[in-house]
Amino acid sequence: MERWKGRVALVTGASVGIGAAVARALVQQGMRVVGCARNVDKIEKLAAECQSAGYSGTLIPYKCDLSNEEEILSMFSAIKTLHKGVDVCINNAGLAHNEPLLSGKTEGWRNMIDVNVLALSICTREAYKSMKERNVDDGHIININSMGGHRVVQSADEHFYCATKYAVTALTEGIRQELREANTHIRATCISPGIVETEFAFRHHNSDPEKAAAVYESMKCLKAEDIASAVTYVLSAPPHVQIGDLQMRPVEQVS
């Protein structure tokens, strides 16, 4: 990770869970991390914790609604002005709504596409532009995917969500191919966790907190820090090594 010290990483959805753990880990490694979310209160608190801990990097909170392209473009413009640009883009933000395919609301489907698919694609495009205009040839784009992007869960509440994560799997491979065609050494990686104990299930099953709690009580789940460790592992791989898809799940998880 030595070569990343002082360089700029963008982490989307950095206020809680995996995003917060990744932001902390990268700051600890000496990176300048722009952490974005719709509400930055928790990111500001995390930034203060990182500073108090004496980490060599810095965490810069940025308020951004990723379902709004104009806000994303404004964020990248601000990063260019204040920090020159993005060297590492961690597309972590994602959400799920209980909207089955046969009875779900279009609004919920659209929101999942906006955040899980379009925001990821827009951030990737803008990060690549930032790297290209500064002749950065060793940047990295990391998409936090899901095992739901590799098999369809037998639960109607998850089907549309899985479809958006299958899109992330395809997008990551498409990005890798386009980067090769562009003769760049910028890398693209997809990290696909199984069940991770975060606030995700409680947000997903917001009307049934007992159901959410049961998800995490059924086994020893992955922790957000496990995913953060995977991110630093991917970033620390030698420049000639392309880690395309890293799948990880609890030992006790069946599928």
PDB file of C-alpha atoms in Angstrom:
ATOM      1  CA  MET A   1       0.000   0.000   0.000  1.00  0.00           C
ATOM      2  CA  GLU A   2       3.046   2.281   0.169  1.00  0.00           C
ATOM      3  CA  ARG A   3       2.513   3.638  -3.359  1.00  0.00           C
ATOM      4  CA  TRP A   4      -0.982   4.853  -2.453  1.00  0.00           C
ATOM      5  CA  LYS A   5       0.122   7.164   0.371  1.00  0.00           C
ATOM      6  CA  GLY A   6      -1.001  10.730  -0.255  1.00  0.00           C
ATOM      7  CA  ARG A   7      -3.159   9.766  -3.208  1.00  0.00           C
ATOM      8  CA  VAL A   8      -6.894  10.367  -3.520  1.00  0.00           C
ATOM      9  CA  ALA A   9      -9.640   7.773  -3.135  1.00  0.00           C
ATOM     10  CA  LEU A  10     -13.374   8.310  -3.485  1.00  0.00           C
ATOM     11  CA  VAL A  11     -15.577   6.051  -1.360  1.00  0.00           C
ATOM     12  CA  THR A  12     -19.318   6.262  -2.020  1.00  0.00           C
ATOM     13  CA  GLY A  13     -21.786   5.404   0.729  1.00  0.00           C
ATOM     14  CA  ALA A  14     -19.107   6.116   3.333  1.00  0.00           C
ATOM     15  CA  SER A  15     -21.335   6.998   6.284  1.00  0.00           C
ATOM     16  CA  VAL A  16     -21.962   3.484   7.625  1.00  0.00           C
ATOM     17  CA  GLY A  17     -21.144  -0.185   7.199  1.00  0.00           C
ATOM     18  CA  ILE A  18     -18.729  -1.305   4.519  1.00  0.00           C
ATOM     19  CA  GLY A  19     -18.176   2.214   3.181  1.00  0.00           C
ATOM     20  CA  ALA A  20     -17.178   3.580   6.588  1.00  0.00           C
ATOM     21  CA  ALA A  21     -14.855   0.627   7.225  1.00  0.00           C
ATOM     22  CA  VAL A  22     -13.198   1.038   3.817  1.00  0.00           C
ATOM     23  CA  ALA A  23     -12.776   4.791   4.318  1.00  0.00           C
ATOM     24  CA  ARG A  24     -11.153   4.226   7.722  1.00  0.00           C
ATOM     25  CA  ALA A  25      -8.807   1.549   6.368  1.00  0.00           C
ATOM     26  CA  LEU A  26      -7.616   3.736   3.482  1.00  0.00           C
ATOM     27  CA  VAL A  27      -7.059   6.752   5.750  1.00  0.00           C
ATOM     28  CA  GLN A  28      -5.073   4.470   8.039  1.00  0.00           C
ATOM     29  CA  GLN A  29      -2.927   3.578   5.012  1.00  0.00           C
ATOM     30  CA  GLY A  30      -2.183   7.256   4.369  1.00  0.00           C
ATOM     31  CA  MET A  31      -4.637   8.034   1.581  1.00  0.00           C
ATOM     32  CA  ARG A  32      -6.692  11.202   1.177  1.00  0.00           C
ATOM     33  CA  VAL A  33     -10.219   9.826   1.153  1.00  0.00           C
ATOM     34  CA  VAL A  34     -13.290  11.682  -0.061  1.00  0.00           C
ATOM     35  CA  GLY A  35     -16.201   9.942   1.632  1.00  0.00           C
ATOM     36  CA  CYS A  36     -19.608  10.791   0.243  1.00  0.00           C
ATOM     37  CA  ALA A  37     -23.153  10.147   1.399  1.00  0.00           C
ATOM     38  CA  ARG A  38     -26.508  11.923   1.512  1.00  0.00           C
ATOM     39  CA  ASN A  39     -25.878  12.678   5.190  1.00  0.00           C
ATOM     40  CA  VAL A  40     -22.307  13.468   6.210  1.00  0.00           C
ATOM     41  CA  ASP A  41     -22.767  13.722   9.996  1.00  0.00           C
ATOM     42  CA  LYS A  42     -21.408  10.223  10.565  1.00  0.00           C
ATOM     43  CA  ILE A  43     -18.558  10.778   8.094  1.00  0.00           C
ATOM     44  CA  GLU A  44     -17.576  13.953   9.938  1.00  0.00           C
ATOM     45  CA  LYS A  45     -17.514  11.969  13.185  1.00  0.00           C
ATOM     46  CA  LEU A  46     -15.411   9.248  11.529  1.00  0.00           C
ATOM     47  CA  ALA A  47     -13.007  11.877  10.162  1.00  0.00           C
ATOM     48  CA  ALA A  48     -12.500  13.227  13.677  1.00  0.00           C
ATOM     49  CA  GLU A  49     -11.886   9.694  14.988  1.00  0.00           C
ATOM     50  CA  CYS A  50      -9.288   9.057  12.291  1.00  0.00           C
ATOM     51  CA  GLN A  51      -7.534  12.313  13.150  1.00  0.00           C
ATOM     52  CA  SER A  52      -7.568  11.527  16.878  1.00  0.00           C
ATOM     53  CA  ALA A  53      -6.154   8.074  16.161  1.00  0.00           C
ATOM     54  CA  GLY A  54      -3.192   9.698  14.427  1.00  0.00           C
ATOM     55  CA  TYR A  55      -3.787   8.057  11.050  1.00  0.00           C
ATOM     56  CA  SER A  56      -1.469   9.422   8.375  1.00  0.00           C
ATOM     57  CA  GLY A  57      -4.229  10.040   5.841  1.00  0.00           C
ATOM     58  CA  THR A  58      -7.253  12.317   5.905  1.00  0.00           C
ATOM     59  CA  LEU A  59     -10.995  11.795   5.452  1.00  0.00           C
ATOM     60  CA  ILE A  60     -12.889  14.534   3.635  1.00  0.00           C
ATOM     61  CA  PRO A  61     -16.702  14.337   4.008  1.00  0.00           C
ATOM     62  CA  TYR A  62     -18.777  15.296   0.961  1.00  0.00           C
ATOM     63  CA  LYS A  63     -22.558  15.497   0.815  1.00  0.00           C
ATOM     64  CA  CYS A  64     -23.887  13.897  -2.375  1.00  0.00           C
ATOM     65  CA  ASP A  65     -27.135  12.251  -3.443  1.00  0.00           C
ATOM     66  CA  LEU A  66     -25.946   9.563  -5.843  1.00  0.00           C
ATOM     67  CA  SER A  67     -29.379   9.266  -7.435  1.00  0.00           C
ATOM     68  CA  ASN A  68     -28.817  12.776  -8.835  1.00  0.00           C
ATOM     69  CA  GLU A  69     -26.281  12.938 -11.690  1.00  0.00           C
ATOM     70  CA  GLU A  70     -25.776  16.683 -11.303  1.00  0.00           C
ATOM     71  CA  GLU A  71     -24.681  16.194  -7.711  1.00  0.00           C
ATOM     72  CA  ILE A  72     -22.231  13.477  -8.766  1.00  0.00           C
ATOM     73  CA  LEU A  73     -20.732  15.709 -11.468  1.00  0.00           C
ATOM     74  CA  SER A  74     -20.501  18.592  -9.007  1.00  0.00           C
ATOM     75  CA  MET A  75     -18.670  16.328  -6.554  1.00  0.00           C
ATOM     76  CA  PHE A  76     -16.087  15.314  -9.151  1.00  0.00           C
ATOM     77  CA  SER A  77     -15.628  18.962 -10.105  1.00  0.00           C
ATOM     78  CA  ALA A  78     -14.985  19.837  -6.445  1.00  0.00           C
ATOM     79  CA  ILE A  79     -12.515  16.955  -6.079  1.00  0.00           C
ATOM     80  CA  LYS A  80     -10.658  18.217  -9.166  1.00  0.00           C
ATOM     81  CA  THR A  81     -10.488  21.747  -7.791  1.00  0.00           C
ATOM     82  CA  LEU A  82      -9.481  20.813  -4.254  1.00  0.00           C
ATOM     83  CA  HIS A  83      -7.529  17.575  -4.686  1.00  0.00           C
ATOM     84  CA  LYS A  84      -6.603  17.461  -8.413  1.00  0.00           C
ATOM     85  CA  GLY A  85      -8.573  14.275  -9.068  1.00  0.00           C
ATOM     86  CA  VAL A  86      -9.406  10.683  -8.171  1.00  0.00           C
ATOM     87  CA  ASP A  87      -6.818   7.886  -8.250  1.00  0.00           C
ATOM     88  CA  VAL A  88      -8.979   5.176  -6.692  1.00  0.00           C
ATOM     89  CA  CYS A  89     -12.766   4.934  -7.005  1.00  0.00           C
ATOM     90  CA  ILE A  90     -14.591   2.653  -4.572  1.00  0.00           C
ATOM     91  CA  ASN A  91     -18.184   2.257  -5.766  1.00  0.00           C
ATOM     92  CA  ASN A  92     -19.660   1.023  -2.524  1.00  0.00           C
ATOM     93  CA  ALA A  93     -23.080   2.708  -2.267  1.00  0.00           C
ATOM     94  CA  GLY A  94     -26.003   0.370  -2.815  1.00  0.00           C
ATOM     95  CA  LEU A  95     -29.498  -0.285  -1.550  1.00  0.00           C
ATOM     96  CA  ALA A  96     -32.363  -2.758  -1.710  1.00  0.00           C
ATOM     97  CA  HIS A  97     -36.120  -2.352  -1.527  1.00  0.00           C
ATOM     98  CA  ASN A  98     -38.712  -5.063  -0.899  1.00  0.00           C
ATOM     99  CA  GLU A  99     -40.242  -4.794  -4.360  1.00  0.00           C
ATOM    100  CA  PRO A 100     -40.955  -8.224  -5.965  1.00  0.00           C
ATOM    101  CA  LEU A 101     -40.980  -8.589  -9.743  1.00  0.00           C
ATOM    102  CA  LEU A 102     -44.704  -9.392  -9.943  1.00  0.00           C
ATOM    103  CA  SER A 103     -46.000  -6.833  -7.465  1.00  0.00           C
ATOM    104  CA  GLY A 104     -43.249  -4.303  -6.786  1.00  0.00           C
ATOM    105  CA  LYS A 105     -43.490  -0.548  -7.160  1.00  0.00           C
ATOM    106  CA  THR A 106     -41.697   1.034 -10.114  1.00  0.00           C
ATOM    107  CA  GLU A 107     -40.376   3.774  -7.823  1.00  0.00           C
ATOM    108  CA  GLY A 108     -38.456   1.237  -5.749  1.00  0.00           C
ATOM    109  CA  TRP A 109     -37.060  -0.502  -8.837  1.00  0.00           C
ATOM    110  CA  ARG A 110     -35.993   2.838 -10.316  1.00  0.00           C
ATOM    111  CA  ASN A 111     -34.228   3.873  -7.104  1.00  0.00           C
ATOM    112  CA  MET A 112     -32.235   0.618  -7.066  1.00  0.00           C
ATOM    113  CA  ILE A 113     -31.196   1.144 -10.690  1.00  0.00           C
ATOM    114  CA  ASP A 114     -30.306   4.794 -10.050  1.00  0.00           C
ATOM    115  CA  VAL A 115     -27.991   4.009  -7.137  1.00  0.00           C
ATOM    116  CA  ASN A 116     -26.774   0.440  -7.736  1.00  0.00           C
ATOM    117  CA  VAL A 117     -26.225   0.709 -11.491  1.00  0.00           C
ATOM    118  CA  LEU A 118     -26.305   4.265 -12.863  1.00  0.00           C
ATOM    119  CA  ALA A 119     -24.444   6.010 -10.024  1.00  0.00           C
ATOM    120  CA  LEU A 120     -21.752   3.338 -10.152  1.00  0.00           C
ATOM    121  CA  SER A 121     -21.424   3.813 -13.917  1.00  0.00           C
ATOM    122  CA  ILE A 122     -21.333   7.610 -13.697  1.00  0.00           C
ATOM    123  CA  CYS A 123     -18.710   7.570 -10.925  1.00  0.00           C
ATOM    124  CA  THR A 124     -16.631   5.092 -12.924  1.00  0.00           C
ATOM    125  CA  ARG A 125     -16.800   7.230 -16.064  1.00  0.00           C
ATOM    126  CA  GLU A 126     -15.887  10.410 -14.202  1.00  0.00           C
ATOM    127  CA  ALA A 127     -13.086   8.710 -12.254  1.00  0.00           C
ATOM    128  CA  TYR A 128     -11.593   7.388 -15.486  1.00  0.00           C
ATOM    129  CA  LYS A 129     -11.795  10.858 -17.045  1.00  0.00           C
ATOM    130  CA  SER A 130     -10.003  12.253 -14.004  1.00  0.00           C
ATOM    131  CA  MET A 131      -7.250   9.661 -14.271  1.00  0.00           C
ATOM    132  CA  LYS A 132      -6.850  10.078 -18.022  1.00  0.00           C
ATOM    133  CA  GLU A 133      -6.561  13.867 -18.017  1.00  0.00           C
ATOM    134  CA  ARG A 134      -3.787  13.648 -15.391  1.00  0.00           C
ATOM    135  CA  ASN A 135      -2.004  10.743 -17.131  1.00  0.00           C
ATOM    136  CA  VAL A 136      -2.638   8.462 -14.155  1.00  0.00           C
ATOM    137  CA  ASP A 137      -1.986   4.976 -15.520  1.00  0.00           C
ATOM    138  CA  ASP A 138      -2.119   2.960 -12.295  1.00  0.00           C
ATOM    139  CA  GLY A 139      -5.523   3.937 -10.931  1.00  0.00           C
ATOM    140  CA  HIS A 140      -8.056   1.446  -9.639  1.00  0.00           C
ATOM    141  CA  ILE A 141     -11.839   1.140  -9.831  1.00  0.00           C
ATOM    142  CA  ILE A 142     -13.329  -1.194  -7.233  1.00  0.00           C
ATOM    143  CA  ASN A 143     -17.018  -2.105  -7.294  1.00  0.00           C
ATOM    144  CA  ILE A 144     -18.487  -3.478  -4.090  1.00  0.00           C
ATOM    145  CA  ASN A 145     -20.880  -6.023  -5.523  1.00  0.00           C
ATOM    146  CA  SER A 146     -22.677  -8.926  -3.800  1.00  0.00           C
ATOM    147  CA  MET A 147     -22.981 -12.678  -4.046  1.00  0.00           C
ATOM    148  CA  GLY A 148     -26.450 -11.680  -5.249  1.00  0.00           C
ATOM    149  CA  GLY A 149     -24.699 -10.662  -8.448  1.00  0.00           C
ATOM    150  CA  HIS A 150     -23.737 -14.297  -9.093  1.00  0.00           C
ATOM    151  CA  ARG A 151     -26.841 -16.271  -8.089  1.00  0.00           C
ATOM    152  CA  VAL A 152     -30.493 -15.385  -7.584  1.00  0.00           C
ATOM    153  CA  VAL A 153     -31.643 -15.639  -3.980  1.00  0.00           C
ATOM    154  CA  GLN A 154     -34.867 -17.618  -3.457  1.00  0.00           C
ATOM    155  CA  SER A 155     -36.723 -14.653  -2.009  1.00  0.00           C
ATOM    156  CA  ALA A 156     -39.054 -12.411  -3.981  1.00  0.00           C
ATOM    157  CA  ASP A 157     -37.883  -9.414  -1.945  1.00  0.00           C
ATOM    158  CA  GLU A 158     -34.363  -9.847  -3.346  1.00  0.00           C
ATOM    159  CA  HIS A 159     -34.981 -10.528  -7.041  1.00  0.00           C
ATOM    160  CA  PHE A 160     -34.797  -7.007  -8.443  1.00  0.00           C
ATOM    161  CA  TYR A 161     -31.843  -6.232  -6.173  1.00  0.00           C
ATOM    162  CA  CYS A 162     -30.062  -9.315  -7.531  1.00  0.00           C
ATOM    163  CA  ALA A 163     -30.730  -8.072 -11.065  1.00  0.00           C
ATOM    164  CA  THR A 164     -28.938  -4.804 -10.287  1.00  0.00           C
ATOM    165  CA  LYS A 165     -26.009  -6.728  -8.830  1.00  0.00           C
ATOM    166  CA  TYR A 166     -25.812  -9.002 -11.879  1.00  0.00           C
ATOM    167  CA  ALA A 167     -25.487  -5.714 -13.776  1.00  0.00           C
ATOM    168  CA  VAL A 168     -22.527  -4.773 -11.573  1.00  0.00           C
ATOM    169  CA  THR A 169     -20.850  -8.089 -12.436  1.00  0.00           C
ATOM    170  CA  ALA A 170     -21.301  -7.404 -16.154  1.00  0.00           C
ATOM    171  CA  LEU A 171     -20.285  -3.751 -15.831  1.00  0.00           C
ATOM    172  CA  THR A 172     -17.057  -4.609 -14.025  1.00  0.00           C
ATOM    173  CA  GLU A 173     -16.001  -7.038 -16.759  1.00  0.00           C
ATOM    174  CA  GLY A 174     -17.030  -4.498 -19.403  1.00  0.00           C
ATOM    175  CA  ILE A 175     -14.924  -1.832 -17.679  1.00  0.00           C
ATOM    176  CA  ARG A 176     -11.959  -4.208 -17.567  1.00  0.00           C
ATOM    177  CA  GLN A 177     -12.270  -4.900 -21.288  1.00  0.00           C
ATOM    178  CA  GLU A 178     -12.586  -1.216 -22.210  1.00  0.00           C
ATOM    179  CA  LEU A 179      -9.568  -0.338 -20.064  1.00  0.00           C
ATOM    180  CA  ARG A 180      -7.548  -2.962 -21.945  1.00  0.00           C
ATOM    181  CA  GLU A 181      -8.738  -1.582 -25.274  1.00  0.00           C
ATOM    182  CA  ALA A 182      -7.597   1.853 -24.113  1.00  0.00           C
ATOM    183  CA  ASN A 183      -4.092   0.436 -23.484  1.00  0.00           C
ATOM    184  CA  THR A 184      -4.100   1.589 -19.884  1.00  0.00           C
ATOM    185  CA  HIS A 185      -2.880  -0.170 -16.766  1.00  0.00           C
ATOM    186  CA  ILE A 186      -5.814   1.119 -14.711  1.00  0.00           C
ATOM    187  CA  ARG A 187      -7.433  -1.872 -13.044  1.00  0.00           C
ATOM    188  CA  ALA A 188     -11.047  -2.817 -12.354  1.00  0.00           C
ATOM    189  CA  THR A 189     -12.105  -5.177  -9.587  1.00  0.00           C
ATOM    190  CA  CYS A 190     -15.392  -6.506  -8.289  1.00  0.00           C
ATOM    191  CA  ILE A 191     -15.646  -7.588  -4.627  1.00  0.00           C
ATOM    192  CA  SER A 192     -18.709  -9.746  -3.969  1.00  0.00           C
ATOM    193  CA  PRO A 193     -19.486 -10.374  -0.291  1.00  0.00           C
ATOM    194  CA  GLY A 194     -22.087 -12.722   1.077  1.00  0.00           C
ATOM    195  CA  ILE A 195     -23.917 -11.759   4.275  1.00  0.00           C
ATOM    196  CA  VAL A 196     -22.180  -8.871   6.046  1.00  0.00           C
ATOM    197  CA  GLU A 197     -23.370  -7.681   9.455  1.00  0.00           C
ATOM    198  CA  THR A 198     -24.134  -3.988   8.850  1.00  0.00           C
ATOM    199  CA  GLU A 199     -27.224  -1.772   8.844  1.00  0.00           C
ATOM    200  CA  PHE A 200     -28.129  -3.117   5.382  1.00  0.00           C
ATOM    201  CA  ALA A 201     -30.668  -5.748   6.453  1.00  0.00           C
ATOM    202  CA  PHE A 202     -32.348  -3.330   8.864  1.00  0.00           C
ATOM    203  CA  ARG A 203     -32.759  -0.795   6.061  1.00  0.00           C
ATOM    204  CA  HIS A 204     -33.921  -3.483   3.644  1.00  0.00           C
ATOM    205  CA  HIS A 205     -36.437  -4.951   6.114  1.00  0.00           C
ATOM    206  CA  ASN A 206     -37.269  -1.624   7.747  1.00  0.00           C
ATOM    207  CA  SER A 207     -40.831  -2.691   8.481  1.00  0.00           C
ATOM    208  CA  ASP A 208     -39.727  -5.957  10.111  1.00  0.00           C
ATOM    209  CA  PRO A 209     -36.671  -5.441  12.361  1.00  0.00           C
ATOM    210  CA  GLU A 210     -37.026  -8.964  13.779  1.00  0.00           C
ATOM    211  CA  LYS A 211     -36.572 -10.410  10.287  1.00  0.00           C
ATOM    212  CA  ALA A 212     -33.485  -8.252   9.811  1.00  0.00           C
ATOM    213  CA  ALA A 213     -32.011  -9.340  13.136  1.00  0.00           C
ATOM    214  CA  ALA A 214     -32.662 -12.990  12.286  1.00  0.00           C
ATOM    215  CA  VAL A 215     -30.510 -12.688   9.169  1.00  0.00           C
ATOM    216  CA  TYR A 216     -27.467 -11.829  11.279  1.00  0.00           C
ATOM    217  CA  GLU A 217     -28.241 -14.207  14.128  1.00  0.00           C
ATOM    218  CA  SER A 218     -28.419 -17.249  11.857  1.00  0.00           C
ATOM    219  CA  MET A 219     -24.635 -17.523  11.424  1.00  0.00           C
ATOM    220  CA  LYS A 220     -21.292 -15.861  12.095  1.00  0.00           C
ATOM    221  CA  CYS A 221     -21.483 -13.188   9.405  1.00  0.00           C
ATOM    222  CA  LEU A 222     -18.756 -11.270   7.662  1.00  0.00           C
ATOM    223  CA  LYS A 223     -17.859  -7.930   9.237  1.00  0.00           C
ATOM    224  CA  ALA A 224     -17.501  -4.643   7.362  1.00  0.00           C
ATOM    225  CA  GLU A 225     -13.811  -4.745   8.296  1.00  0.00           C
ATOM    226  CA  ASP A 226     -13.437  -8.023   6.375  1.00  0.00           C
ATOM    227  CA  ILE A 227     -14.493  -6.232   3.193  1.00  0.00           C
ATOM    228  CA  ALA A 228     -12.181  -3.317   3.996  1.00  0.00           C
ATOM    229  CA  SER A 229      -9.314  -5.822   4.303  1.00  0.00           C
ATOM    230  CA  ALA A 230     -10.257  -7.217   0.891  1.00  0.00           C
ATOM    231  CA  VAL A 231     -10.087  -3.709  -0.591  1.00  0.00           C
ATOM    232  CA  THR A 232      -6.584  -3.107   0.782  1.00  0.00           C
ATOM    233  CA  TYR A 233      -5.555  -6.576  -0.438  1.00  0.00           C
ATOM    234  CA  VAL A 234      -6.748  -5.740  -3.962  1.00  0.00           C
ATOM    235  CA  LEU A 235      -5.050  -2.336  -3.938  1.00  0.00           C
ATOM    236  CA  SER A 236      -1.787  -3.783  -2.647  1.00  0.00           C
ATOM    237  CA  ALA A 237      -1.535  -6.410  -5.399  1.00  0.00           C
ATOM    238  CA  PRO A 238       1.449  -5.840  -7.736  1.00  0.00           C
ATOM    239  CA  PRO A 239       0.607  -3.472 -10.620  1.00  0.00           C
ATOM    240  CA  HIS A 240       0.714  -6.320 -13.175  1.00  0.00           C
ATOM    241  CA  VAL A 241      -1.870  -8.376 -11.235  1.00  0.00           C
ATOM    242  CA  GLN A 242      -5.530  -7.983 -12.206  1.00  0.00           C
ATOM    243  CA  ILE A 243      -7.937  -9.274  -9.541  1.00  0.00           C
ATOM    244  CA  GLY A 244     -11.178  -9.381 -11.474  1.00  0.00           C
ATOM    245  CA  ASP A 245     -13.795 -10.812  -9.132  1.00  0.00           C
ATOM    246  CA  LEU A 246     -13.192 -11.545  -5.463  1.00  0.00           C
ATOM    247  CA  GLN A 247     -16.034 -13.561  -3.918  1.00  0.00           C
ATOM    248  CA  MET A 248     -16.220 -13.929  -0.150  1.00  0.00           C
ATOM    249  CA  ARG A 249     -18.888 -15.214   2.211  1.00  0.00           C
ATOM    250  CA  PRO A 250     -19.281 -16.573   5.752  1.00  0.00           C
ATOM    251  CA  VAL A 251     -18.122 -20.174   6.121  1.00  0.00           C
ATOM    252  CA  GLU A 252     -21.601 -21.103   7.342  1.00  0.00           C
ATOM    253  CA  GLN A 253     -23.469 -19.416   4.469  1.00  0.00           C
ATOM    254  CA  VAL A 254     -25.139 -22.062   2.302  1.00  0.00           C
ATOM    255  CA  SER A 255     -25.333 -20.213  -1.018  1.00  0.00           C
TER     256      SER A 255
END
